[in-house]
PDB file of N, CA, C and O in Angstrom:
ATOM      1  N   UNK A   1      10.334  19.756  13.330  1.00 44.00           N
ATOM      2  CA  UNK A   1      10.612  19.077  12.075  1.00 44.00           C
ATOM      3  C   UNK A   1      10.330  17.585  12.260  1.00 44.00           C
ATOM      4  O   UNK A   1      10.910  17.007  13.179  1.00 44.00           O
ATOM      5  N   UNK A   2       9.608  17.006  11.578  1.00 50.00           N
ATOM      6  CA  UNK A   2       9.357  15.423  11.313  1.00 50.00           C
ATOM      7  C   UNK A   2      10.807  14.555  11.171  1.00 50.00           C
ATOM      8  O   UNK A   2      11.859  14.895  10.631  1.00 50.00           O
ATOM      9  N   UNK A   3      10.477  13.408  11.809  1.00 48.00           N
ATOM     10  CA  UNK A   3      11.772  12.590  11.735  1.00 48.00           C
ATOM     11  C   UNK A   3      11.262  11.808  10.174  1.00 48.00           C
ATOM     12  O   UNK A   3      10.115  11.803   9.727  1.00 48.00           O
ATOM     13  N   UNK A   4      12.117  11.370   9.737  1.00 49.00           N
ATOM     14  CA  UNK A   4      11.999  10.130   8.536  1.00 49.00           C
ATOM     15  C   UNK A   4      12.043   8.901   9.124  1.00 49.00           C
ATOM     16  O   UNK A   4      11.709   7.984   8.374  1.00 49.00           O
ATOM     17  N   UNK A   5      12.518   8.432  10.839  1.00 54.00           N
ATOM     18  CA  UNK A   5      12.445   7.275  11.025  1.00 54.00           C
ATOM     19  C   UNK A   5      10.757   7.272  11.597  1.00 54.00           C
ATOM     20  O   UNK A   5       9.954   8.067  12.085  1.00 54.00           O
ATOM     21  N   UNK A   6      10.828   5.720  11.150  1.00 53.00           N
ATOM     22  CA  UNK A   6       9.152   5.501  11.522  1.00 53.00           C
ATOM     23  C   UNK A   6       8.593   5.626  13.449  1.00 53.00           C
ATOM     24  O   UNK A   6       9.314   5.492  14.438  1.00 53.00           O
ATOM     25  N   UNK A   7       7.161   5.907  13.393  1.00 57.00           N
ATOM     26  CA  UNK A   7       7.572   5.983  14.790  1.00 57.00           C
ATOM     27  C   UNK A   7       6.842   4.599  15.507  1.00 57.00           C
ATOM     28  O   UNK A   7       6.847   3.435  15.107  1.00 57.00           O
ATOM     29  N   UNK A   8       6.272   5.148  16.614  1.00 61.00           N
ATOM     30  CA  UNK A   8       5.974   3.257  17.370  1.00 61.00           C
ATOM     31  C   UNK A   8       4.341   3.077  17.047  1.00 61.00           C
ATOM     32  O   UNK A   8       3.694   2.246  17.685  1.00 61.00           O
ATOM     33  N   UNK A   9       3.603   4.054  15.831  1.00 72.00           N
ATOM     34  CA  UNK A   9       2.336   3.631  15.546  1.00 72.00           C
ATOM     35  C   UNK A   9       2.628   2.321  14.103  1.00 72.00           C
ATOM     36  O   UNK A   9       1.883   1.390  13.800  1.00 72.00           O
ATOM     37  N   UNK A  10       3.583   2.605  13.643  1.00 86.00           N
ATOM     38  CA  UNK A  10       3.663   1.476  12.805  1.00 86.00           C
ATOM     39  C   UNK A  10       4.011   0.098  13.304  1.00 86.00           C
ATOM     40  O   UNK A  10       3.833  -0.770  12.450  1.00 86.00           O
ATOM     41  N   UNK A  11       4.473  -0.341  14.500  1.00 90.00           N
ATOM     42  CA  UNK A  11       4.341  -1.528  15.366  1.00 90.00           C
ATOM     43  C   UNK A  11       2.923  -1.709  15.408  1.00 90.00           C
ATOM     44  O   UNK A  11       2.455  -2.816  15.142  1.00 90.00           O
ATOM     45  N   UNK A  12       2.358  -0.968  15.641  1.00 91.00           N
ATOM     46  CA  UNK A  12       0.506  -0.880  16.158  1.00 91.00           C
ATOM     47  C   UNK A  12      -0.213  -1.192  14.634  1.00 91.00           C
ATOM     48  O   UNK A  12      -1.365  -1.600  14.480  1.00 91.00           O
ATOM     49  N   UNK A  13       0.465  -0.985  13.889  1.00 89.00           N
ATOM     50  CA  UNK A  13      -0.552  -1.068  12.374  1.00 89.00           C
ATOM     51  C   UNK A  13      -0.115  -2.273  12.173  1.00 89.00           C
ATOM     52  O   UNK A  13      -0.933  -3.169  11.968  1.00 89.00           O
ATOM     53  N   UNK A  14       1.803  -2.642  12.196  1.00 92.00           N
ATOM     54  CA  UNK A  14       1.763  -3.976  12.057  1.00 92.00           C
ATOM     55  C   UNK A  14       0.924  -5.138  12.930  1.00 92.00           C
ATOM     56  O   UNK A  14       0.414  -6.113  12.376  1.00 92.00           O
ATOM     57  N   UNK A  15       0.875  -4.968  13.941  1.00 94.00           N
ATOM     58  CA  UNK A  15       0.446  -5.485  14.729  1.00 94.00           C
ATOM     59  C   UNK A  15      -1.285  -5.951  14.464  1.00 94.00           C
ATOM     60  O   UNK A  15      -1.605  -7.139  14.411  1.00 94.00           O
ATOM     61  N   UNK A  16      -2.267  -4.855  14.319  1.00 94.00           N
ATOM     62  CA  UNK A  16      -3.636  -4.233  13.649  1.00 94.00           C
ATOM     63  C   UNK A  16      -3.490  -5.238  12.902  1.00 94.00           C
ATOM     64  O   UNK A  16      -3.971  -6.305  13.285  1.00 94.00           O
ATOM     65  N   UNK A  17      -2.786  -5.171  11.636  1.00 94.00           N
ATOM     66  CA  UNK A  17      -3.141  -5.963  10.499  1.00 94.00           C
ATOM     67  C   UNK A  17      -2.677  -7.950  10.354  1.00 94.00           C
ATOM     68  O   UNK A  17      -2.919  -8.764   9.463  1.00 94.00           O
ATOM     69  N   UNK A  18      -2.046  -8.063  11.509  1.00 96.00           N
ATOM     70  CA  UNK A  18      -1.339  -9.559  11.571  1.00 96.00           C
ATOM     71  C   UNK A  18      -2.821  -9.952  12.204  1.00 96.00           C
ATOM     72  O   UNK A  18      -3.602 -10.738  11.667  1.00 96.00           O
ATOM     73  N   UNK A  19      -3.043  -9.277  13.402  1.00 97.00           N
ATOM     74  CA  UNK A  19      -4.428  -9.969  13.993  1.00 97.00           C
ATOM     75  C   UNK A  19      -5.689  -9.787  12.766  1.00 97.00           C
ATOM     76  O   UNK A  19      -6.364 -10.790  12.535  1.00 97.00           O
ATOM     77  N   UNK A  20      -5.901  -8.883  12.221  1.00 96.00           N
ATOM     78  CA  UNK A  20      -7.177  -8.894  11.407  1.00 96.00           C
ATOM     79  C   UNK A  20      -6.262 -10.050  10.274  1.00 96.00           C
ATOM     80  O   UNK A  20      -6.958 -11.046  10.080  1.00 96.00           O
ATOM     81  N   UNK A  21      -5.629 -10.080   9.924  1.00 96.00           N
ATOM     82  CA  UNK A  21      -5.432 -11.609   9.102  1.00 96.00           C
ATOM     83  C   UNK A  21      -5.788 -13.005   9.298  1.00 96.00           C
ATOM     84  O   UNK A  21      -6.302 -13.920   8.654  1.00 96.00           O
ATOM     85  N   UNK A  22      -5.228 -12.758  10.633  1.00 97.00           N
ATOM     86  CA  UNK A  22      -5.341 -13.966  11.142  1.00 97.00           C
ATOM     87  C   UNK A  22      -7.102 -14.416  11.291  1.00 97.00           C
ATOM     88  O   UNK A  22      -7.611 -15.469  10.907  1.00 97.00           O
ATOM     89  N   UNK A  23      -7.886 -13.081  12.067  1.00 98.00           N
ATOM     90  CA  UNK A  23      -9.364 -13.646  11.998  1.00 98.00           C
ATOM     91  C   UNK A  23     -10.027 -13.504  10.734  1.00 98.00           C
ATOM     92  O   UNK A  23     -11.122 -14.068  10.706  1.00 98.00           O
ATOM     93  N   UNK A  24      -9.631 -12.823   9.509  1.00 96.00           N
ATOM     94  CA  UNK A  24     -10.274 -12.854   8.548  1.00 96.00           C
ATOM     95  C   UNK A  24      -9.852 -14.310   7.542  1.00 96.00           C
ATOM     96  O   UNK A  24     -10.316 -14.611   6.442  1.00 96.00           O
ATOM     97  N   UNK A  25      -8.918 -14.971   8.290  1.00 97.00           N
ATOM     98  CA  UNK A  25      -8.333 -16.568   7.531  1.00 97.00           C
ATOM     99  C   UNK A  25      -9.330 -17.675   7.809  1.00 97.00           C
ATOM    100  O   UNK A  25      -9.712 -18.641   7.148  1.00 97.00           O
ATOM    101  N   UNK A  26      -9.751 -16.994   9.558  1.00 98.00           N
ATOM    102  CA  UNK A  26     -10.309 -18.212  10.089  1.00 98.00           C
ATOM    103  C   UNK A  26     -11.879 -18.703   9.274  1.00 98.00           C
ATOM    104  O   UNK A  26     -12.806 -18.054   8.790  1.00 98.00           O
ATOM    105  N   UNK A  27     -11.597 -20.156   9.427  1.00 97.00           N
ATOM    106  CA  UNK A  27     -13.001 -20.869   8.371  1.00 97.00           C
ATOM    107  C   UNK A  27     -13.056 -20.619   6.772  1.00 97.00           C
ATOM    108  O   UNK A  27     -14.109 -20.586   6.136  1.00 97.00           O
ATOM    109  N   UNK A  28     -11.562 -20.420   6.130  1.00 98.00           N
ATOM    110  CA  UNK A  28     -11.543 -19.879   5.418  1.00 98.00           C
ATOM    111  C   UNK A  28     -10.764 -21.605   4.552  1.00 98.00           C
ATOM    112  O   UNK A  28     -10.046 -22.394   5.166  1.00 98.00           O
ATOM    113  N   UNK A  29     -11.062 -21.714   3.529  1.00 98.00           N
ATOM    114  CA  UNK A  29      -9.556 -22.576   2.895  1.00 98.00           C
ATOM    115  C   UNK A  29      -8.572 -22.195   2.226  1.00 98.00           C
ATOM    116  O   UNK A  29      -8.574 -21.033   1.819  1.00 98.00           O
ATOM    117  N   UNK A  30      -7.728 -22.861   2.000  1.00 98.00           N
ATOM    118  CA  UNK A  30      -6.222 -21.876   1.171  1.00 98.00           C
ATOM    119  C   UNK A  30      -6.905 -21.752  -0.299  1.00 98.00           C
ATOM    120  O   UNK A  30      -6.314 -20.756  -0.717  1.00 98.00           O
ATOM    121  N   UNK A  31      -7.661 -22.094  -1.190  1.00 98.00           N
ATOM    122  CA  UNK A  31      -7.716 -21.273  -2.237  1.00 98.00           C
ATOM    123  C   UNK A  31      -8.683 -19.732  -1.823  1.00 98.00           C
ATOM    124  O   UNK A  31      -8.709 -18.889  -2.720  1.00 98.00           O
ATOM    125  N   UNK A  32      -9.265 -19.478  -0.810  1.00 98.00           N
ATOM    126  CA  UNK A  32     -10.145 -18.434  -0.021  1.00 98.00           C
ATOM    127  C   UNK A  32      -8.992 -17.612   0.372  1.00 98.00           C
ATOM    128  O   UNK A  32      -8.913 -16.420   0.074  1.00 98.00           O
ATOM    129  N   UNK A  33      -7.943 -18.357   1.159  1.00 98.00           N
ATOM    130  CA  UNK A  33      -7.306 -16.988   1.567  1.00 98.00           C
ATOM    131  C   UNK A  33      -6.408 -16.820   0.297  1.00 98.00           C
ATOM    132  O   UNK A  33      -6.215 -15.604   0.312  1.00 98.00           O
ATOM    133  N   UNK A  34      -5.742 -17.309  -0.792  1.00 98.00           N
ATOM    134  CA  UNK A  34      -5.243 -16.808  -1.539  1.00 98.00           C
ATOM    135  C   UNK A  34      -5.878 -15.472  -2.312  1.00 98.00           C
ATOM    136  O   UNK A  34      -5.401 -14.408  -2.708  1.00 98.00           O
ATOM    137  N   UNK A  35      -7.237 -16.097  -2.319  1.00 98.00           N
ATOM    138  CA  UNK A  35      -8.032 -15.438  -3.480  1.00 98.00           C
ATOM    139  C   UNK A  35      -8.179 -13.631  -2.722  1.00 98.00           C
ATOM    140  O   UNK A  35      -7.881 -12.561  -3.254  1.00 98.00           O
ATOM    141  N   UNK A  36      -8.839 -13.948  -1.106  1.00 97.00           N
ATOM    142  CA  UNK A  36      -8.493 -12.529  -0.619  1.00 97.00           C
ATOM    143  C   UNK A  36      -7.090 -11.809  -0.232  1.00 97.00           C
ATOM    144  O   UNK A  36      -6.952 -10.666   0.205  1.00 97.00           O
ATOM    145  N   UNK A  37      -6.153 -12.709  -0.488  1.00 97.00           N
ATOM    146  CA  UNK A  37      -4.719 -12.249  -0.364  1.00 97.00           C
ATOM    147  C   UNK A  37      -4.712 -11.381  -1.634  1.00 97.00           C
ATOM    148  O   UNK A  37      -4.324 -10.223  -1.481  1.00 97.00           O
ATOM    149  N   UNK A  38      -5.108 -11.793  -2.940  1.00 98.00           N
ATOM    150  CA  UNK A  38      -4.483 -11.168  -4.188  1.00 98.00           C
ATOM    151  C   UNK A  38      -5.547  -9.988  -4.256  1.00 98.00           C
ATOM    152  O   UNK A  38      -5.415  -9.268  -5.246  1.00 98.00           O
ATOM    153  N   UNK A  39      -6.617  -9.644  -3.349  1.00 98.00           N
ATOM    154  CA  UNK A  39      -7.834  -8.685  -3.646  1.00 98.00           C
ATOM    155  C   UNK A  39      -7.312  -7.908  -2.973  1.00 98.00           C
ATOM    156  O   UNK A  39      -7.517  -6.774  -3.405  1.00 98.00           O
ATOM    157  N   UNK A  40      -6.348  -7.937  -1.564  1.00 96.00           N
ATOM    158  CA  UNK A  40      -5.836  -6.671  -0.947  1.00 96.00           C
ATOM    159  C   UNK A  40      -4.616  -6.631  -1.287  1.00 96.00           C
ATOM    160  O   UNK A  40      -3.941  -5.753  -0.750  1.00 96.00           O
ATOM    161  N   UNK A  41      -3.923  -7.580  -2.304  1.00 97.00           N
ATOM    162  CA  UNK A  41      -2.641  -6.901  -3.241  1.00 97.00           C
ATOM    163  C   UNK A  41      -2.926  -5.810  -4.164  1.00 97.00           C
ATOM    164  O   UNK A  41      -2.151  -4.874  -4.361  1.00 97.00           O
ATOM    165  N   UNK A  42      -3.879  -5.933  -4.634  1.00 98.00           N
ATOM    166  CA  UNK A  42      -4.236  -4.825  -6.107  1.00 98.00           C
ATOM    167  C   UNK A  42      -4.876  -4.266  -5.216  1.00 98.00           C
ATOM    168  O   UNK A  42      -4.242  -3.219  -5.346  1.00 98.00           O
ATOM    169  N   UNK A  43      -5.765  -3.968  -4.203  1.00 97.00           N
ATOM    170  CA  UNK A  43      -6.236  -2.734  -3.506  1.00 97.00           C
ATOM    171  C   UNK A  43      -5.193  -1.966  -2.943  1.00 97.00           C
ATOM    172  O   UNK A  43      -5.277  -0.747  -2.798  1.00 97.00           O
ATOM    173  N   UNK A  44      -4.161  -2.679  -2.605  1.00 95.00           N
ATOM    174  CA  UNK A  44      -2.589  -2.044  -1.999  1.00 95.00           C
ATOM    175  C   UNK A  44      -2.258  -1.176  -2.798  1.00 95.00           C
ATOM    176  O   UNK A  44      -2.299   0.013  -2.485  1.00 95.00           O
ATOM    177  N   UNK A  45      -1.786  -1.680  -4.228  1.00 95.00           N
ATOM    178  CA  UNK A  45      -0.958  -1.343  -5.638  1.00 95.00           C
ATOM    179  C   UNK A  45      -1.768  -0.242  -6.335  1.00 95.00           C
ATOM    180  O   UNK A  45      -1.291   0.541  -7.156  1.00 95.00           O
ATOM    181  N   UNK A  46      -3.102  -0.264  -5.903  1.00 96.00           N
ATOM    182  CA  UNK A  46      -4.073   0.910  -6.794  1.00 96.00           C
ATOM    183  C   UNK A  46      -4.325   1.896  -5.585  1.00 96.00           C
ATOM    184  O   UNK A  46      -4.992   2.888  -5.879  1.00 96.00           O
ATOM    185  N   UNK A  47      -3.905   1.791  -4.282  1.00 94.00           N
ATOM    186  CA  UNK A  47      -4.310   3.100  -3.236  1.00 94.00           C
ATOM    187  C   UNK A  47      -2.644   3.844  -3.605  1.00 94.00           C
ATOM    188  O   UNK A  47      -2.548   5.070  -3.560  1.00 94.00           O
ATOM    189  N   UNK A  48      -1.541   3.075  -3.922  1.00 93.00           N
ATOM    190  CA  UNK A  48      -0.294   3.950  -3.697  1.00 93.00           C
ATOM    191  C   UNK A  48      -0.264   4.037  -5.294  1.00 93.00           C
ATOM    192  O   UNK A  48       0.888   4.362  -5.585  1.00 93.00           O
ATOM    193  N   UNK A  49      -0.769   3.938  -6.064  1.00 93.00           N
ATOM    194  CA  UNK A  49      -0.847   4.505  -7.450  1.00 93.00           C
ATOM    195  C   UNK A  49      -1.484   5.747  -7.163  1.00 93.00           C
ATOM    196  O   UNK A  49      -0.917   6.807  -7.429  1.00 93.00           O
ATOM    197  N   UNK A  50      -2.597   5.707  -6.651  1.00 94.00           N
ATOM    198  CA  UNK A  50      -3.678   7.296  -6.611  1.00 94.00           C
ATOM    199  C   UNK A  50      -2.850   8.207  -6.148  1.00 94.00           C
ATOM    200  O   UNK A  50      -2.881   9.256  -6.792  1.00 94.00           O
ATOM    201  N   UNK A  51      -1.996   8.177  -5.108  1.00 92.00           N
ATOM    202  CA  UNK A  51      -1.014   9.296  -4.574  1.00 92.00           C
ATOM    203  C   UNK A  51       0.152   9.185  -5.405  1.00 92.00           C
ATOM    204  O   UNK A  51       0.847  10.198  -5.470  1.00 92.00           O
ATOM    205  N   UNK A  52       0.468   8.311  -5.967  1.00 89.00           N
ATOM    206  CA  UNK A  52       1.686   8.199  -6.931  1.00 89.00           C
ATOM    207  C   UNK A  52       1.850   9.759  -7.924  1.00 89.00           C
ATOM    208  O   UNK A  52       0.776  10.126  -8.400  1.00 89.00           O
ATOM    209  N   UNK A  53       2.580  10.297  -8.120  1.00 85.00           N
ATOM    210  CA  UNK A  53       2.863  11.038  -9.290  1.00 85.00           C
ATOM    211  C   UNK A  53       2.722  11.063 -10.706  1.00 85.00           C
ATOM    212  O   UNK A  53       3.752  10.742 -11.299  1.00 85.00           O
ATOM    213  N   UNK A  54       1.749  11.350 -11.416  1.00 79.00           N
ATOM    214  CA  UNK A  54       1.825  11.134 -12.781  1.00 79.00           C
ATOM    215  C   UNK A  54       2.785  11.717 -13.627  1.00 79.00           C
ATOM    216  O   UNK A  54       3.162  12.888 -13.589  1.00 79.00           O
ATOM    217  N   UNK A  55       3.201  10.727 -14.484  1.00 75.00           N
ATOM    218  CA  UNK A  55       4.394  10.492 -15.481  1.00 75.00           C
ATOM    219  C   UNK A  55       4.486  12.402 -15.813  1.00 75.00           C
ATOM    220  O   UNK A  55       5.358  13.115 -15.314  1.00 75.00           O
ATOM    221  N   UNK A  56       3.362  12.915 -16.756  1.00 68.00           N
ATOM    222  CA  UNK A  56       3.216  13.973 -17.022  1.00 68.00           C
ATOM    223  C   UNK A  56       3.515  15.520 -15.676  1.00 68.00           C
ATOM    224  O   UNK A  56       3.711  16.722 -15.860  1.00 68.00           O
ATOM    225  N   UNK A  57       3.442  14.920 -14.780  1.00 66.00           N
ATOM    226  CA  UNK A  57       3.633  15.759 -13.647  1.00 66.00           C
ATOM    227  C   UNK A  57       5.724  15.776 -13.320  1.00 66.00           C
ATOM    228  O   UNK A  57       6.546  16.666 -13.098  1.00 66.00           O
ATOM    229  N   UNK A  58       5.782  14.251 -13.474  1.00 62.00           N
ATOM    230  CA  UNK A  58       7.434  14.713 -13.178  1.00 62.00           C
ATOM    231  C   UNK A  58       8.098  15.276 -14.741  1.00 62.00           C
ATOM    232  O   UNK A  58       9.280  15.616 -14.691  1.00 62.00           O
ATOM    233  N   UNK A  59       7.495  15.369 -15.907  1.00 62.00           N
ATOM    234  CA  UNK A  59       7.955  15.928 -17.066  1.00 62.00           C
ATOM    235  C   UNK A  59       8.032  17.177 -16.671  1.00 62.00           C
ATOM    236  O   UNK A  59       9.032  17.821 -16.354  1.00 62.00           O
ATOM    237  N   UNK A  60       6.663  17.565 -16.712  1.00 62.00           N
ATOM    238  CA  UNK A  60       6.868  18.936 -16.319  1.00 62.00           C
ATOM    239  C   UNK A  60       7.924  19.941 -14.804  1.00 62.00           C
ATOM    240  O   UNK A  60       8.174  21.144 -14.881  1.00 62.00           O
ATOM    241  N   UNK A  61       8.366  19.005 -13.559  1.00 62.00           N
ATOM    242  CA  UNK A  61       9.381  19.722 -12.851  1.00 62.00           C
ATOM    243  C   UNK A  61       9.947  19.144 -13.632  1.00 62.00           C
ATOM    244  O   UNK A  61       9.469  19.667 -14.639  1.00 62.00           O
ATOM    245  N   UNK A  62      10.591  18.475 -13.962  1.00 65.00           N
ATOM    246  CA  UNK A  62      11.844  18.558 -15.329  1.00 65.00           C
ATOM    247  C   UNK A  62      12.371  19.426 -16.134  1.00 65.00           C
ATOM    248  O   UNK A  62      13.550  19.779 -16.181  1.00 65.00           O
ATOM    249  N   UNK A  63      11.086  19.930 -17.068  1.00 65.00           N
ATOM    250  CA  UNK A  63      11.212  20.873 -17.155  1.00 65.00           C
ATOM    251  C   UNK A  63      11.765  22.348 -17.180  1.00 65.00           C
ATOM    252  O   UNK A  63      12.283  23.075 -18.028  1.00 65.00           O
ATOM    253  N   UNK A  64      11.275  22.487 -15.329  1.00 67.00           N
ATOM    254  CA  UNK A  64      11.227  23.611 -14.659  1.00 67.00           C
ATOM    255  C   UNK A  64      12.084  24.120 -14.556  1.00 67.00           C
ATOM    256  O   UNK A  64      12.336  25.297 -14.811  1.00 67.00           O
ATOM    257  N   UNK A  65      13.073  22.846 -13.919  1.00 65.00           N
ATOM    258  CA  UNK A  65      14.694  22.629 -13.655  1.00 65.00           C
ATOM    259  C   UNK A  65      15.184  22.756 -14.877  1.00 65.00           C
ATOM    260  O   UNK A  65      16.352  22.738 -14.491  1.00 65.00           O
ATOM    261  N   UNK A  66      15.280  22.863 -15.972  1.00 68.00           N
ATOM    262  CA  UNK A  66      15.796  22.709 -16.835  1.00 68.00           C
ATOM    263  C   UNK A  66      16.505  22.235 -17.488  1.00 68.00           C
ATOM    264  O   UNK A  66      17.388  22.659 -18.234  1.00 68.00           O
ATOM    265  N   UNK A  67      15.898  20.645 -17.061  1.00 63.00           N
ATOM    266  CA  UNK A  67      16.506  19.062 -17.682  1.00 63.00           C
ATOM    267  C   UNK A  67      15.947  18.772 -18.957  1.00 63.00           C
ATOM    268  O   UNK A  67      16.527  18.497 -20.007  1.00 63.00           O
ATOM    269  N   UNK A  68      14.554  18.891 -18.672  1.00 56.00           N
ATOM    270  CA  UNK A  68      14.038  18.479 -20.042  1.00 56.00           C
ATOM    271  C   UNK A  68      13.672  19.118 -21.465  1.00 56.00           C
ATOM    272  O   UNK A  68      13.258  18.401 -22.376  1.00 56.00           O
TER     273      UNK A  68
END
């Protein structure tokens, strides 16, 4: 059975992504890194939308259960 606590690859991703920040800043100026800061905010917000659940999908187990 899978644990729910995280395990020690998410140190490694944190880790992964502090260094690729850091070299993707370099030679960069602060309106540059803002501008690619807010391009991998909405690439963030639209990859966990695609797996997100649609509205119409939790109506229907609602439904099922016989809430709705």
């Amino acid at each position: 059975m899978k644990s729910c606590q995280g395990s020690g690859n998410n140190q490694g991703l944190l880790l992964l992504a502090t260094l690729a920040s850091i070299r993707i800043a370099q030679g960069l100026n602060a309106e540059q890194i803002e501008l690619l800061s807010a391009f991998f905010e909405v690439l963030g917000d639209n990859l966990a939308l695609l797996i997100a659940p649609s509205w119409g999908d939790a109506c229907l187990d609602r439904k099922k259960d016989g809430e709705g």
